[in-house]
Coordinates of C-alpha atoms in Angstrom, one line a residue:
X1295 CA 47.4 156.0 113.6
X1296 CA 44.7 155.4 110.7
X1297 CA 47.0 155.3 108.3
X1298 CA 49.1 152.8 110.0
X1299 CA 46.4 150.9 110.6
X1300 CA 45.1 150.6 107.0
X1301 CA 48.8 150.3 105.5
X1302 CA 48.8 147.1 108.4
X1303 CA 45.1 145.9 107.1
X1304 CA 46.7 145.9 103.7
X1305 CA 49.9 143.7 105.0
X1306 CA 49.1 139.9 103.9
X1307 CA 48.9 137.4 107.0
X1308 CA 52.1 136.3 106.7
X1309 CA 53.3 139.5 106.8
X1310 CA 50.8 140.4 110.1
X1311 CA 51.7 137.2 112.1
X1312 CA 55.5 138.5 111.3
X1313 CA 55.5 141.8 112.3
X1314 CA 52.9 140.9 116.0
X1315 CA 55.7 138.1 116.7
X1316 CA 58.7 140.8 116.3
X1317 CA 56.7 143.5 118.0
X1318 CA 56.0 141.2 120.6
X1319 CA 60.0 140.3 121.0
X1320 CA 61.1 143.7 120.5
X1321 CA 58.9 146.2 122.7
X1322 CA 59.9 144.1 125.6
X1323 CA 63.6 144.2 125.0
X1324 CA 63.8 147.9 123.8
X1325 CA 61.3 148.8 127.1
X1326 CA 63.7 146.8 129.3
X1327 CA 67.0 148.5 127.5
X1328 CA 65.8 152.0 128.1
X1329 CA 65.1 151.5 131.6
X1330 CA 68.7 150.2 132.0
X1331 CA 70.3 152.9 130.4
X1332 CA 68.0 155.3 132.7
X1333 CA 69.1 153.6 135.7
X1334 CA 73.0 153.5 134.7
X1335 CA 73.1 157.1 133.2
X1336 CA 71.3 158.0 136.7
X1337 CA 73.7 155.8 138.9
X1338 CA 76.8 157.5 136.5
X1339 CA 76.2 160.7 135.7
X1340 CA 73.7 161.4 138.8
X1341 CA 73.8 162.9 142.3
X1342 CA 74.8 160.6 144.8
X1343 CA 72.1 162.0 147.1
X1344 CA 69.3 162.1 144.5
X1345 CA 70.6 158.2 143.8
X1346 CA 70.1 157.1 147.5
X1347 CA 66.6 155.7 147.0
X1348 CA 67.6 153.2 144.6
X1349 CA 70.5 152.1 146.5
X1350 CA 67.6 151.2 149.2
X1351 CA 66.7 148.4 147.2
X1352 CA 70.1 146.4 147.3
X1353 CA 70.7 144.0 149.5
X1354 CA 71.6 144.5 153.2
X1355 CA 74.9 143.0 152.9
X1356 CA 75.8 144.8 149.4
X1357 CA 75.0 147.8 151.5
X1358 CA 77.3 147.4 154.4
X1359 CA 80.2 146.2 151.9
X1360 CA 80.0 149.1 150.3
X1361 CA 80.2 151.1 153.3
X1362 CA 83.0 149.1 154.2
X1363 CA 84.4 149.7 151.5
X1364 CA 84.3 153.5 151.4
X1365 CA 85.9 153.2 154.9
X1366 CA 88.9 151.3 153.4
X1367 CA 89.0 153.6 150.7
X1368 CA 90.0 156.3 153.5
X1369 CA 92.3 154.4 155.4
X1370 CA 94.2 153.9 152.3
X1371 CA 93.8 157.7 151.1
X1372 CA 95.3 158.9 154.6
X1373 CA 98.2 156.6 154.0
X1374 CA 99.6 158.6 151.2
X1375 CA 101.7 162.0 152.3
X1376 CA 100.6 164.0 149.2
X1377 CA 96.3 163.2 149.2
X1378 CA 94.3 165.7 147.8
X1379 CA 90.4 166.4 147.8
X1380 CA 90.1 164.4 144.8
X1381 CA 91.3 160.8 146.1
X1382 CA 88.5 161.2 148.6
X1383 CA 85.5 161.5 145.9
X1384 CA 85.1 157.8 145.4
X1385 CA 84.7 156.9 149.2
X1386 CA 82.7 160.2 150.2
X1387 CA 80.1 158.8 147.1
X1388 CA 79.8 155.7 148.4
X1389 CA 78.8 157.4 151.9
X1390 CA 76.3 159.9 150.4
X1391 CA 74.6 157.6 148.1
X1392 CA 74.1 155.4 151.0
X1393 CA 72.4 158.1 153.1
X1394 CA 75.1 159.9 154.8
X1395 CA 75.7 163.4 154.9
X1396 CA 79.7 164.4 154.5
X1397 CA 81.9 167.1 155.6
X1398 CA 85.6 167.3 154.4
X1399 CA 87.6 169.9 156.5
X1400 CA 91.3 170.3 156.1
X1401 CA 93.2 171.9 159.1
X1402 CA 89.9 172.9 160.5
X1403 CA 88.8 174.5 156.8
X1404 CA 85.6 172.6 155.1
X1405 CA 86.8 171.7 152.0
X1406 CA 83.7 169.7 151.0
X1407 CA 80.2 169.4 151.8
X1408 CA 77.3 167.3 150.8
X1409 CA 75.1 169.0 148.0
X1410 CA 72.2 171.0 150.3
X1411 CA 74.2 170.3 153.3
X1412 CA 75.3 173.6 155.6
X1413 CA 78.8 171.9 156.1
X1414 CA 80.1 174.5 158.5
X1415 CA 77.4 173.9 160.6
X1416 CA 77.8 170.1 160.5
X1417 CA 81.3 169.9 160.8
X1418 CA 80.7 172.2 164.5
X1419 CA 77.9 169.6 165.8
X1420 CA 80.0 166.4 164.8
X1421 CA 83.3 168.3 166.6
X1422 CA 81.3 168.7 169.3
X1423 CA 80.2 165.7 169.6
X1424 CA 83.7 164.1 169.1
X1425 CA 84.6 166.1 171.6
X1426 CA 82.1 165.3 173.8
X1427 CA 82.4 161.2 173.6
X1428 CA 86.4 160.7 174.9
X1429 CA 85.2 157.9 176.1
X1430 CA 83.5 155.1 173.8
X1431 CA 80.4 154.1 175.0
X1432 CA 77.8 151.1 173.4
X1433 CA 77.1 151.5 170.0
X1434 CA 80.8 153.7 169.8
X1435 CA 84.1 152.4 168.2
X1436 CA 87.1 154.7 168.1
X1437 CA 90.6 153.6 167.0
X1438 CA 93.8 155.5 166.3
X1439 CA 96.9 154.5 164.7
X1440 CA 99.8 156.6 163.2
X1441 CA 98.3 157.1 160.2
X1442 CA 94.6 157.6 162.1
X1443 CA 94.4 160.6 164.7
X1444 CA 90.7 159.4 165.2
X1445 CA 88.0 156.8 163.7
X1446 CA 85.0 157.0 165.2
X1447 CA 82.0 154.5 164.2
X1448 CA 78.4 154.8 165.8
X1449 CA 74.8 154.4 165.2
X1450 CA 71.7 154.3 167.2
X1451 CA 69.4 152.4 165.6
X1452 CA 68.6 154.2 161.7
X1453 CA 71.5 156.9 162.8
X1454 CA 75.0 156.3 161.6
X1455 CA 77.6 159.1 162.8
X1456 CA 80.9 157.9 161.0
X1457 CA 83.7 160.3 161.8
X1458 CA 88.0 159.8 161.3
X1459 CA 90.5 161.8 161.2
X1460 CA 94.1 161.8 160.2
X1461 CA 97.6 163.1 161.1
X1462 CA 98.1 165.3 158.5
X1463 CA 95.2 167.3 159.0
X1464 CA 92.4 166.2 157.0
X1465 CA 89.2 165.2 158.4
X1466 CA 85.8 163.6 157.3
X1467 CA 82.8 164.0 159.2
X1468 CA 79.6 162.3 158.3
X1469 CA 76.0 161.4 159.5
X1470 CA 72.4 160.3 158.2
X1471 CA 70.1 158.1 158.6
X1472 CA 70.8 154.9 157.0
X1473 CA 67.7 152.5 156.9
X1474 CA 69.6 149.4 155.8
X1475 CA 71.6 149.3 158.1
X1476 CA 71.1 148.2 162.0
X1477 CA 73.5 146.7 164.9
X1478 CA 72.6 143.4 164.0
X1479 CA 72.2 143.6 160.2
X1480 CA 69.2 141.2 159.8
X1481 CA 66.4 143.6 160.0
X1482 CA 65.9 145.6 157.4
X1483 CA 63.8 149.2 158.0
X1484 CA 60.4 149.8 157.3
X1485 CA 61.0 152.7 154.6
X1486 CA 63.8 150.0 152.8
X1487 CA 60.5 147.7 152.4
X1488 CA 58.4 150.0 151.4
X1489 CA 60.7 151.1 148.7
X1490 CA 61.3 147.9 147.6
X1491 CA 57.4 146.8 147.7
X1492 CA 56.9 150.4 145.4
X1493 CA 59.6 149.0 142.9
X1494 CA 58.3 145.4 142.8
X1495 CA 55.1 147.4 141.9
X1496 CA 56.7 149.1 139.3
X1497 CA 58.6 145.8 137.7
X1498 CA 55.2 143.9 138.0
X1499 CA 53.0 146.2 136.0
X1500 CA 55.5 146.5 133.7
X1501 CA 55.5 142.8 133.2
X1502 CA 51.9 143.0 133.1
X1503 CA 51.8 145.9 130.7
X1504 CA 53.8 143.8 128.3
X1505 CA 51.2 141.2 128.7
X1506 CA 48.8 143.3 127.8
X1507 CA 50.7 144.7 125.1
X1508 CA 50.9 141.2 123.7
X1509 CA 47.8 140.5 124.4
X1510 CA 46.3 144.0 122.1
X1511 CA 48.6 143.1 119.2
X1512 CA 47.5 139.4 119.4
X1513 CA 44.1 140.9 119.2
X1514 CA 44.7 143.1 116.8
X1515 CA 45.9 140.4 114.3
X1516 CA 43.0 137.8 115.4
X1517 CA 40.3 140.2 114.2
X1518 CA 42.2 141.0 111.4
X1519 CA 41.9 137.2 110.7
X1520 CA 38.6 135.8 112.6
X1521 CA 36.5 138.5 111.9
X1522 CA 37.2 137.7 107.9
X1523 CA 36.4 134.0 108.9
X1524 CA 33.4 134.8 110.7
X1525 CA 31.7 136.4 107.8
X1526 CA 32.8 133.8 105.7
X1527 CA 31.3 131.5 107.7
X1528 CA 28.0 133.4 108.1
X1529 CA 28.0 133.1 104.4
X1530 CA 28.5 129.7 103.8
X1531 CA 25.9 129.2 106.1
X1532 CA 23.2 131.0 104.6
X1533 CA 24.3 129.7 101.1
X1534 CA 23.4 126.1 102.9
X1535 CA 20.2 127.6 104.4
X1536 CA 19.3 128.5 100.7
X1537 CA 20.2 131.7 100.9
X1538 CA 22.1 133.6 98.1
X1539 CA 21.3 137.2 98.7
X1540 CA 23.9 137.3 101.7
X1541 CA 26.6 140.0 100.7
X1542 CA 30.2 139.1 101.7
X1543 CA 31.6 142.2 102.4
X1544 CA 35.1 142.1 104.2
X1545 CA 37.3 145.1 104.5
X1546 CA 40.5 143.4 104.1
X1547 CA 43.4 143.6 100.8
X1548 CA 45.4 140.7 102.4
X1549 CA 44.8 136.9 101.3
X1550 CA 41.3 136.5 103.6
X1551 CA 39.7 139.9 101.8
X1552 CA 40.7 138.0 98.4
X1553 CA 39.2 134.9 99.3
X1554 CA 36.2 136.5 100.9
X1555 CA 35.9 138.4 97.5
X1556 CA 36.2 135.2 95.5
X1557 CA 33.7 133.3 97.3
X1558 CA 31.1 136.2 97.3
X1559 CA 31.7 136.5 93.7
X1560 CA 31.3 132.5 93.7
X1561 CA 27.8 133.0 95.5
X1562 CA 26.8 135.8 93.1
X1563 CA 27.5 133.5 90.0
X1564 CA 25.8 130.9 92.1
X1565 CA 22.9 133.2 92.5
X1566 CA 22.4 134.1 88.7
X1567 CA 22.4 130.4 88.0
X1568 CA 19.8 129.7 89.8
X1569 CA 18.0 132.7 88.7
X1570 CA 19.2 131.6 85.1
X1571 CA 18.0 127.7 85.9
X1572 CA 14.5 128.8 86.7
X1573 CA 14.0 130.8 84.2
X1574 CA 14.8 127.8 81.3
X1575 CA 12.3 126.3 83.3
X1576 CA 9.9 128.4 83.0
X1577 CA 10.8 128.9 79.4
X1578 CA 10.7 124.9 79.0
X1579 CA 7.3 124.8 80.8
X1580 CA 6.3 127.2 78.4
X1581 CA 7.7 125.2 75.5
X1582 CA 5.9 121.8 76.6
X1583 CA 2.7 124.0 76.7
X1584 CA 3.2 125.7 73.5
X1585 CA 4.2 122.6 71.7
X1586 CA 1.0 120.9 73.2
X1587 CA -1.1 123.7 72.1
X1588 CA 0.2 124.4 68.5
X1589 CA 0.3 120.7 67.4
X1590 CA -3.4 120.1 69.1
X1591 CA -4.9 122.6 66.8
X1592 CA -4.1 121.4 64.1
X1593 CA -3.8 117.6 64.7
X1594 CA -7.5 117.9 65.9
X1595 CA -8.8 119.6 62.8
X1596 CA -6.7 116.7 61.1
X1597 CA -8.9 114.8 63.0
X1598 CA -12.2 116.2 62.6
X1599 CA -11.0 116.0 58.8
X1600 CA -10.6 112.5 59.2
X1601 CA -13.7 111.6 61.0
X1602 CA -15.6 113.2 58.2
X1603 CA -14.3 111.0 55.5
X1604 CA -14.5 107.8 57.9
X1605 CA -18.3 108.9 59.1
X1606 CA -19.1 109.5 55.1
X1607 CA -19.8 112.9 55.5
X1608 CA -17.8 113.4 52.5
X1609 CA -19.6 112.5 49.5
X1610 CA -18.5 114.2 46.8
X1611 CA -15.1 114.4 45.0
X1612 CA -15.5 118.1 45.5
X1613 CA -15.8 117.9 48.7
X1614 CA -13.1 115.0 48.7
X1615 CA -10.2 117.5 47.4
X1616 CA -11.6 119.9 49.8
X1617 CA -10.9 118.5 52.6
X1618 CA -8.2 116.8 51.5
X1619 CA -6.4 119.5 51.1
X1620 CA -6.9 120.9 54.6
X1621 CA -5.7 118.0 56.4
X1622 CA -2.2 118.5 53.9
X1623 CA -2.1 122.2 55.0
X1624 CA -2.4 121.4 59.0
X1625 CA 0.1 118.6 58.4
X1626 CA 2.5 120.9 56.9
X1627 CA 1.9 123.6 59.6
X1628 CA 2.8 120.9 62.5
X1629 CA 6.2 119.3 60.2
X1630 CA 7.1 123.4 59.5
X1631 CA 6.8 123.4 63.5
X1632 CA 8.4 120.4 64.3
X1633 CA 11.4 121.1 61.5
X1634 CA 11.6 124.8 63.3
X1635 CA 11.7 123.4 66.6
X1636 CA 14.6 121.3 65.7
X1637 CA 16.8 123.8 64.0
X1638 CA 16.0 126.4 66.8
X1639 CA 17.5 123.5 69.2
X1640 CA 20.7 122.9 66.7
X1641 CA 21.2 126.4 66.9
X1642 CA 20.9 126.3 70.8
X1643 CA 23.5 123.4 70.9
X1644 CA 25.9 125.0 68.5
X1645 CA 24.9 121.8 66.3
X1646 CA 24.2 124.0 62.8
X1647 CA 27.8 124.4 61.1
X1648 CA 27.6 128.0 59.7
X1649 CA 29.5 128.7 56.4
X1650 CA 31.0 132.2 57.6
X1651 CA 32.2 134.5 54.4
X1652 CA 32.9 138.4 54.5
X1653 CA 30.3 140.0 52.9
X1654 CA 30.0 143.2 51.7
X1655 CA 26.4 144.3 53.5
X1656 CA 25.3 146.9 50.5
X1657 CA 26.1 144.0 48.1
X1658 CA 23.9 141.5 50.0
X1659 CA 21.2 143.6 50.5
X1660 CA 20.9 144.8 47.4
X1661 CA 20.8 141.1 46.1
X1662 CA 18.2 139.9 48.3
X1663 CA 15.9 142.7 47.6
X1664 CA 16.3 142.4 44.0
X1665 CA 15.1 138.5 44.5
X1666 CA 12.5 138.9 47.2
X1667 CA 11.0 142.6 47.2
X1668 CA 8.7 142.6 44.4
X1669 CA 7.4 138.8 46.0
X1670 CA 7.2 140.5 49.4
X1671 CA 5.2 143.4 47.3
X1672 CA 2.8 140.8 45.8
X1673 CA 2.1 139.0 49.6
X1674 CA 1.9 143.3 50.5
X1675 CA 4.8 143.7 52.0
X1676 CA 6.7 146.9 51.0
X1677 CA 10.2 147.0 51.7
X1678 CA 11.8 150.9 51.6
X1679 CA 15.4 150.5 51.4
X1680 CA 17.9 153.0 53.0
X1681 CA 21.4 151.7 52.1
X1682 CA 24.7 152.9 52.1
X1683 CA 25.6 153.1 48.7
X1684 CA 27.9 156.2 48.7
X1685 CA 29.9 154.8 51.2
X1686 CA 33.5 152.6 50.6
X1687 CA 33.0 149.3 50.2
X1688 CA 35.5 148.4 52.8
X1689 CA 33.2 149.9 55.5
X1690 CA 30.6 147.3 55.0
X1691 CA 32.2 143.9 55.6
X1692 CA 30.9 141.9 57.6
X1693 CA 31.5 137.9 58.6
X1694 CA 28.0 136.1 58.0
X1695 CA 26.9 133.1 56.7
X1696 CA 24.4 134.3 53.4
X1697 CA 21.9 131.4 53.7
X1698 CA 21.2 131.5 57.4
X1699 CA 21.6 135.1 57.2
X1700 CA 18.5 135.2 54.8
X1701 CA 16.6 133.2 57.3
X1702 CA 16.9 136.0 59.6
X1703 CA 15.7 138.7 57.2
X1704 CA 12.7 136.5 55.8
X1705 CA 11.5 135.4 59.5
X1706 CA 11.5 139.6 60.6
X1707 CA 9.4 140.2 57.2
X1708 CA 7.2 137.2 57.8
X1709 CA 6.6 138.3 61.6
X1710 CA 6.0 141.5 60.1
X1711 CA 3.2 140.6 57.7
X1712 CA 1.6 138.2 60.6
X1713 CA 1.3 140.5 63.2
X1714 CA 0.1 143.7 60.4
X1715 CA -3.2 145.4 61.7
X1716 CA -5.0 145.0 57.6
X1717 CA -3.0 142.3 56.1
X1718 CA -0.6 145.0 54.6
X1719 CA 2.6 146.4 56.2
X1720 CA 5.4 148.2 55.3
X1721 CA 9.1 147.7 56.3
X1722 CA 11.8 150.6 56.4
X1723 CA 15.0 148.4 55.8
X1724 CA 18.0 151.4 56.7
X1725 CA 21.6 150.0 57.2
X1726 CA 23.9 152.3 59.4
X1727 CA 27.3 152.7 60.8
X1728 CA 27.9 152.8 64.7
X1729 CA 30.8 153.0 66.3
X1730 CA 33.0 149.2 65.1
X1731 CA 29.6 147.7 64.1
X1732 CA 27.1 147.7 61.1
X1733 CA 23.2 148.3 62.0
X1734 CA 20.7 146.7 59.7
X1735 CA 17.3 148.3 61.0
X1736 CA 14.0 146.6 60.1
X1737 CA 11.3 148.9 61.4
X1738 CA 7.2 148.5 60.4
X1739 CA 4.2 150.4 61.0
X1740 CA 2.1 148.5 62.5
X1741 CA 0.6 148.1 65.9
X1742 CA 3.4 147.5 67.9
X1743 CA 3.8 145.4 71.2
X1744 CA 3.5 146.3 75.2
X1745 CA 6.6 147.5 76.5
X1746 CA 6.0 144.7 78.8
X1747 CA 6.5 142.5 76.5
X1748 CA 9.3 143.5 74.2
X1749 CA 12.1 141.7 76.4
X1750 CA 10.8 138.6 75.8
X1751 CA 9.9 138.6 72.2
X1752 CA 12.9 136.6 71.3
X1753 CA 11.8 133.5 74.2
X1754 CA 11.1 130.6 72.7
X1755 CA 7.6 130.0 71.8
X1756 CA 6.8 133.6 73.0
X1757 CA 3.7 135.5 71.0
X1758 CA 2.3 138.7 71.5
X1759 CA -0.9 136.4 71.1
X1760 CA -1.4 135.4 74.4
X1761 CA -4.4 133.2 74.2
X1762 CA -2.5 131.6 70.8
X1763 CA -5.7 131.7 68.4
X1764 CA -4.3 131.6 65.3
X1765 CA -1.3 128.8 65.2
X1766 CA -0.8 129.1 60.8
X1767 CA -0.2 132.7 61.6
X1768 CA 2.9 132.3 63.7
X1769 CA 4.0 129.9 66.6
X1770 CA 7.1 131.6 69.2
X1771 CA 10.0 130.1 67.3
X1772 CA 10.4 132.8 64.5
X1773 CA 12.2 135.7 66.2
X1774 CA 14.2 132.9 68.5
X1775 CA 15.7 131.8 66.1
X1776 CA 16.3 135.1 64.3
X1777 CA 18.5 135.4 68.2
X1778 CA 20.3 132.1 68.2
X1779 CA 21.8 133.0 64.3
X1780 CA 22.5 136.3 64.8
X1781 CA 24.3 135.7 68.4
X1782 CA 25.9 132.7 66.5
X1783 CA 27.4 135.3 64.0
X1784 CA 28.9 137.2 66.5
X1785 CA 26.3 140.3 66.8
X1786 CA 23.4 141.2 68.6
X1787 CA 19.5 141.8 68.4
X1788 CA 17.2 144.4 69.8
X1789 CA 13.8 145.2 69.7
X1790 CA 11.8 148.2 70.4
X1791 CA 8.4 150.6 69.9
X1792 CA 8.6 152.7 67.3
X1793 CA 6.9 155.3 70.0
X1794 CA 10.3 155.1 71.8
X1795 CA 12.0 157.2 68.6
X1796 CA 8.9 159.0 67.3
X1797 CA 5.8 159.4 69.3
X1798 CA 3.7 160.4 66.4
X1799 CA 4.0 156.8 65.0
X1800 CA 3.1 153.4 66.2
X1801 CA 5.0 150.2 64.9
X1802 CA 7.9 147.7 66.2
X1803 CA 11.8 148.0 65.1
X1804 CA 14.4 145.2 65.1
X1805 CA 17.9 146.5 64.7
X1806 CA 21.3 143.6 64.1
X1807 CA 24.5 144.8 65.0
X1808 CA 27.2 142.5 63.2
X1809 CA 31.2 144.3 63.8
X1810 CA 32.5 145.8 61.0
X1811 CA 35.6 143.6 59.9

C-alpha cells in the first residue's frame, strides 16, 4: 500500500486526475458485474431451495406466473406416454425454488424428493390428506381429465398444498409455505417485506459505499493537489509579509512538487539578494565614509598649508619649498586615491579591456623579480623566491594580462611593507601546482590580521586600521583591486594567518589560483 502510494505521489496530475476518474467508472461497474455473476451462477448452478430467498424479492405476479407455469409444465409432461423423471426437473424447480417441498412417486414408489425433505413421509401425509378431502371444500380445487387422475390446488393463507396425479401412474406431491402468495394476490407477507427491506439495505449501502469510495479517491487526489497549493500559498504570503526564511518543502515529484521546488528555490535566490543588496550597502556606506575620511586628511593639511602662506606665516624661501612641497605630496595622495577609486570601479563594471596572453608563470616571475627585487630590497622589502624551474614549461601556462597582472603583485608587496611591524618585511614568493590550477603564494612575516577580519580584507576601502590614522600609508582599495583583476582573469584569491599553517610564526599569506591552460 506504501509503495503504491508513493509510485501514485510520483504520477503527474494529469496522470492522477486520469486514473481517480477511471477508478471511479470502473470499481462501480466491476463491483456491480461481480454481484451479477454471483447471483446468476447462484440462480444456475445453485439449489433451488437454498435460492428461495432471492426469489422472495420478485414481484407477486412473476411469482404466481411462474408457479403457473410449473403447473403447465406438468400437464404437458403427463400428456406424453413415454415421460421419464427427467422431463419433470424443470417444473418440480420452479416449485421448490418458490417454497414448496416436492415428492415424485411413480406407481406408489418415491422417485424424487426435495433435498432435506423425508419424502416417504411426505408423500403418506399428502395421500392422506388426498384421501381425506373427496370432497373440495373453500380454498380446494380438484379437476380430472383423461390425461389427469387428480389435480388438487389449496392454500390456507401462507400454506400451499399443490398435488396432481396422472393416469399412467406418476404422481407429484408438494407443499410449503409460500409467502408471496395469498387468495387474493395483493398482499404480500410480512417475511417477503422484510426480505426485500434487507436487500434494499444491501443495494443502498452499496450505492453509498461507492460514494464514499468516490468520495476517498477524490480526496486522495485533492490533497495530492491542495495541500501543494496551500503551502505554496503560505509562502507567497510570508514572502509579501517580508519574510524570506519560510522553507517550501512539498513532498511531491509531479508538476506541483516541481513548481513548489522552483519557487522556493526563487525565494532562496530572492533571499541572498537581499542579503547581497544590504551588504553593498553597507560596503557603499562604508565607501562614502572612507572617501570622506581619506580625502579630509589630506585636503585639510592642504589647507592648513595654504592658510600659512595666505596668513604669512611663511617667510622664508626655505620654508616656502617646504611647505610647498607638502601640499604637492597630499595632493598626489588624494589624485592616487581618486585615480584608484576609478580603476577599482572599471574593474567592478567590466569597463578595463584586459590584454589576455598565455604566459609561462616561471618566465614572468623570473622577469619581474629581476626588474623589481633589488628596488623592493632598497625600500626593505626581501622577496625569497621558490619557483618551479625544474618543472616542463608546458605546466606553467597560464592566460593573464602581464601589466595588470603586475599591479596585482606590486599592490601585495606594497600592502606588505605598509602594514610591516619595523619598516622591514620579508615576502616568501613560492609558486605551486594543485590539482588544474597554478598557486602563486605571497606570504610575509609580519604581524598578521584577526581572524575576524581576514574575510573582509579584499572589501573595498577595508583596513586593518580601524580608526584610519595614517591615510599615505594605505587607503582600502589596494587588495580590492588585487580581487576584481584576479577574478577578472579567471582565478581566485585567498587570504589567511600564517598561524593557521605554522603556529610557531606570525604573518599574513595571499595565495592566486589562475587554471593551468
Amino acid at each position: 500500500m506504501t509503495r503504491l502510494y508513493e509510485w501514485v505521489s510520483k504520477a503527474s496530475i494529469k496522470h492522477k486526475l486520469m486514473m481517480v476518474n477511471f477508478m471511479m467508472i470502473t470499481v462501480p461497474l466491476v463491483t456491480l458485474t461481480l454481484v451479477t455473476v454471483i447471483l446468476l451462477g447462484i440462480f444456475r448452478f445453485g439449489d433451488p431451495v437454498q435460492n428461495r430467498k432471492w426469489v422472495m424479492l420478485f414481484p407477486s405476479q412473476i411469482n404466481s406466473l411462474m408457479v403457473q407455469m410449473s403447473m403447465s409444465s406438468i400437464y404437458r409432461a403427463f400428456a406424453d406416454d413415454d415421460m421419464g423423471l427427467s422431463d419433470l426437473r424443470i417444473p418440480i424447480s420452479l416449485l421448490e425454488v418458490q417454497g414448496a417441498d416436492v415428492v415424485v412417486a411413480k406407481d406408489g414408489v418415491v422417485q424424487y424428493a426435495t433435498q432435506h425433505t423425508n419424502g416417504p413421509e411426505l408423500y403418506e401425509r399428502l395421500l392422506k390428506l388426498v384421501r381425506a378431502e373427496k370432497n373440495p371444500t373453500d380454498g380446494q380445487v380438484i379437476i380430472t381429465s383423461d390425461i389427469i387422475a387428480l389435480d388438487l390446488l389449496e392454500w390456507d393463507g401462507d400454506q400451499f398444498h399443490y398435488i396432481v396425479e396422472s393416469t399412467h401412474g406418476w404422481g407429484i406431491y408438494s407443499e410449503g409455505d409460500i409467502p408471496f402468495l395469498t387468495k387474493s394476490l395483493t398482499n404480500e407477507s410480512f417475511e417477503k417485506q422484510a426480505m426485500e427491506a434487507v436487500v434494499g439495505a444491501g443495494i443502498l449501502l452499496f450505492l453509498i459505499a461507492i460514494i464514499l469510495q468516490g468520495l476517498y479517491l477524490s480526496q486522495i487526489v485533492s490533497s495530492m493537489i491542495l495541500k501543494p497549493l496551500e503551502s505554496l500559498q503560505e509562502a507567497a504570503q510570508a514572502i509579501k509579509r517580508g519574510d524570506l526564511n519560510q522553507t517550501l518543502q512539498v513532498d511531491s515529484n509531479d508538476e506541483l512538487g516541481e513548481t513548489c521546488a522552483i519557487f522556493d528555490t526563487m525565494r532562496q535566490e530572492l533571499k541572498n539578494n537581499v542579503a547581497h543588496r544590504e551588504q553593498m550597502e553597507q560596503q557603499r556606506r562604508a565607501m562614502i565614509a572612507g572617501i570622506s575620511h581619506d580625502l579630509a586628511t589630506p585636503l585639510t593639511a592642504v589647507k592648513g598649508f595654504a592658510s600659512a602662506f595666505k596668513d604669512g606665516i611663511v617667510k622664508t624661501p626655505e620654508q616656502q619649498e617646504r611647505y610647498a612641497n607638502r601640499i604637492v605630496d597630499r595632493a598626489n595622495v588624494m589624485e592616487s586615491l581618486i585615480k584608484q577609486l576609478s580603476d577599482f570601479s572599471k574593474f567592478e563594471m567590466s569597463q578595463v579591456p584586459l590584454e589576455m596572453q598565455r604566459m609561462d608563470m616561471n618566465a614572468y616571475l623570473h622577469e619581474f623579480l629581476a626588474e623589481r627585487k633589488d628596488l623592493y630590497a632598497e625600500r626593505n622589502v626581501h622577496i625569497r623566491a621558490h619557483l618551479l624551474d625544474d618543472m616542463a614549461p608546458h605546466s606553467s601556462q597560464v592566460d593573464l594580462d602581464p601589466m595588470q597582472f603586475e599591479r596585482v603583485l606590486t599592490n601585495i608587496l606594497e600592502n606588505s611593507l605598509k602594514y610591516s611591524p619595523h619598516g622591514e618585511s620579508t615576502v616568501d614568493m613560492i609558486l605551486s601546482v594543485r590539482g588544474k590550477s597554478l598557486v602563486l603564494t605571497l606570504g610575509d612575516y609580519g604581524n598578521g590580521v584577526s581572524d575576524n577580519e581576514i574575510d573582509k580584507l579584499f572589501d573595498l576601502f577595508y583596513r586593518a586600521d580601524a580608526a584610519r590614522t595614517n591615510v599615505a600609508s594605505g587607503n582600502g582599495l589596494g587588495l580590492a583591486i588585487v580581487k576584481q583583476i584576479v577574478e577578472a582573469m579567471g582565478g581566485t584569491v585567498y587570504a589567511m594567518n600564517r598561524t593557521t599553517l605554522d603556529y610557531t610564526q606570525t604573518g599574513f599569506i595571499i595565495e592566486i589560483a589562475l587554471p593551468i591552460v
